[in-house]
Amino acid sequence: MSDVRLTIDGKEVTASRGMTLLDAAQSVGIAIPTLCHHPQLEPYGGCRICTVEAEQGGVTRLVASCIYQVAPGLVVRTRTEKVNRIRKVLLEEMLAHAPESEILLNLAQDYAADKDRFEKEPSFCIHCGLCVRYCAELKQKHAVGFIDRGAQREIHFIPEIAGQECWDCKECFPLCPTSALQAAYVLTEALLTPAKKPSCCS
Amino acid sequence: MCRICSAETLEKTRQEIRLRSDPSTPCIAVCAGAGCLASGAAEVIAAFEVELESRGLTAAITTRGTGCPGFCERGPIVVIHPQEICYLQVKPADVAEIVATTLVDKQLVERLLYVDPATGSKITREADIPFYKNQQRNILGANSRIDSKSLDDYLAIDGYAALAKALLQMSPDQVLEEIKRSNLRGRGGGGFPVWRKWAESRNAADPTRYVIVNADEGDPGAFMDRALIEGNPHSILEGLIIGAYAVGAHQGFIYVRQEYPLAVENVNLAIRQAEKSGLLGNDILGSGFDFRVQVHKGAGAFVCGESSALMTALEGRAGEPRPKYIHTAVKGVWDKPSVLNNVETWANVPLIIHQSADWFAQFGTAGCKGTKIFSLVGKITNTGLVEVPMGVSLRQIVEQIGGGIPAGKRFKAVQTGGPSGGCIPASQLDLKVDFDELTKAGSMMGSGGMIVMDEDTCMVDIARYFLNFLQDESCGKCTPCREGIRQMLKVLNDITTGKGHEGDIELLEDLAATTIGASLCALGKSAPNPVLSTLKYFRHEYEEHIKNKNCPAYACKSLLAFNIDADKCKACGTCRRSCPAAAISGAKQQVHVVDQQKCTRCGTCFSVCPSAFGAVQRLSGAAAASVSATMTLAPEETG
Ligand SMILES: Cc1cc2nc3c(=O)[nH]c(=O)nc-3n(C[C@H](O)[C@H](O)[C@H](O)COP(=O)(O)O)c2cc1C
Ligand code: SF4
Ligand code: FES
């Protein structure tokens, strides 16, 4: 693996080709917040909380550091005013759904995010996709997926698969950044619904 | 047809076809595009066939279903060749008269001709109608000259000559160089230089490469890609094969939205015809070059037109955008180098190769060459597809081609670029339309949608309308797009219903900055455009809504009231009888009154009150609020 030299927050960093900005930053002790990132899963780039500024050839772009790969001469800034502002608004948007999430509340302090800025719509899910991807990529069960799109997008357990697989596994519960109860709740609901079916169909 | 296996057999076939068809033979060309079919073109074609048959004229006069010329609003359109007499809104009942009068007696059926609204005079030839006359129909022009289901017709108009030239006389590098010289830029929205994408793929290490046609066209109201692929499918195929040759691809995909069944049918037919004739498959035209094409029906959302989402869908997975810090030209479908271009982009390729880059570059501006097709709709006299050279002013499009705003209303703005485009105000009507100028003005070219708005359109409501569309069409994967649109839409809903607050504009700007800065794909990055461009040019309308609960365009119903002026009301009863909500009370010689609680603010009374009286007042802001307030108090006082 050839080495790539870049700058992160003024520090000279030597990284290996193919590494993400997030990994390169962590290797020199620079912390970047993440929510949808999981070292064992494919990079996803959904939550965007890891957004940083990356400058190359005089052009500065905002990129998701959990996906963007190191490049020679890249100048990365992880805490500019713009980045802070974006993270603040993203946190405020997510806190409208998961006002009790400890991870979100801790980050809200770092970024002076107002947890009450937006009207609450407690659905608890922030769509990080950790449960969905963990189940698909590592367990290869596909018991939980996303349904619908846009503002209607939700996680959803597939009753036929969940009924077989989930009770003995539940490995996705602790991954949830908002509350493990969320996954449990949706799962229970999914499993209870089909049980009602026969009585109404017969 | 015999197999076309070389440049010579291609030319020989072409000559034979031309000899068979005498251009002076009368021909009835009926548009058989989706728009005209919806207004009854198939019945019109059938009626012509029956009529010609019964008069024994089938040998002397031919009938042809052509591609869409773009004037769908006046369809079904019938053009009688060789004189090019154009009849509009033709019904099966008109057919006997057309045959008797025009084809037999050589007279015009005056009542079916186009009437110029400016002069009141009738126009006979299609090309003289102002809607067409002021266009430059390099690409669309062929649509009405051919039967969209006939390879022979395409060959007759020099079809596949560019392919023969590219495969047999040019190296892939020379093709690439010619496209580079033409400076062709992608017509699907971004205006990315075509040659650069092709070169990137060509230079990619992986030898398995793909070329793809993006015919997803999810932009509501736009139908230029549909018209091209339906009306002239071989031209898209020809462009695609040339591109494949330049890039070194042997497999192509055409991604067509499922809602376009006729496009799917016609392009599949064209592929079969090309395969049978030797224009697709192995050793095309004896050049040694192999290429195959598959049609993929897209059942997805607006976002499936985005390049990475489209490629994910081609792989058979859910069409969701992927981060693409590595260009899809290098790592696309199944991680192979994949060149994706828009339908209209591909349609330009054969023209450039056949007629040269210099020919192409004579149209357009310094940075944007060639023509662009726009879909002109909204509050405008002539709606339809409009092809003009890049750099034509908005004014020319709106006034000369579009024929201006109907009903004596004032032009207010034109929205360009599709749902995530922007609005351009009257003060910028002289803007030269190309990729760069539209972006500078805070809008974008997008796929070429153009919605004209008159004085009755509220710009805040327009922003709300587009954000509402985008809220459903975002894939929902990333936070700034999904949540940013949700929150912006909430603010816009509040503003348009009288619940706006001080600080809402700043809140919109804050949300927009995050959505643009942090979104994963271009849908999110451009989603705030409708808000930001209307804020840029119509900020005072936002302020009026927020501060004074006033909609200056009288469009936001929650901010309106209708009231009958007691001094002007002549008790004619027209409004009372017309009100769909039965909200108006009154009798003969008794002043009429609107019950504000029953009133749905539809505005019927306002439009039906005889203008000589002008007794119905349309109010917004404080005046509306006070009318509503007094009226709701009234029962209490009397009761
Ligand atoms: C949300 C979204 C929707 C899009 N829809 C289309 C579409 O329907 N048709 C199209 O050609 N390009 C569409 N695009 C642009 C494509 O991503 C891509 O840039 C284009 O097909 C490339 O072709 P071109 O270079 O010839 O324009 C869309 C982009 C976005 C972000
Ligand atoms: S920007 Fe919108 S459409 Fe694009 S990936 Fe994010 S949520 Fe999906
Ligand atoms: S951690 Fe990078 S996008 Fe979520």
CSV table of C-alpha atoms in Angstrom, one decimal, chain B residues 43 113 181 213 223 259 268 291 449 466 471 487 601:
chain,number,residue,atom,x,y,z
B,43,GLU,CA,-59.0,7.2,-34.4
B,113,LEU,CA,-56.0,26.0,-39.8
B,181,ARG,CA,-14.5,19.9,-30.8
B,213,VAL,CA,-29.3,6.1,-22.1
B,223,PHE,CA,-41.6,15.3,-22.2
B,259,GLU,CA,-44.9,5.2,-17.5
B,268,ASN,CA,-37.7,-2.2,-28.5
B,291,PHE,CA,-22.5,-4.0,-29.7
B,449,GLY,CA,-38.7,22.3,-18.1
B,466,PHE,CA,-42.1,22.2,-5.4
B,471,GLN,CA,-40.4,15.8,0.1
B,487,GLN,CA,-38.6,21.5,7.9
B,601,ARG,CA,-62.4,31.2,-1.0
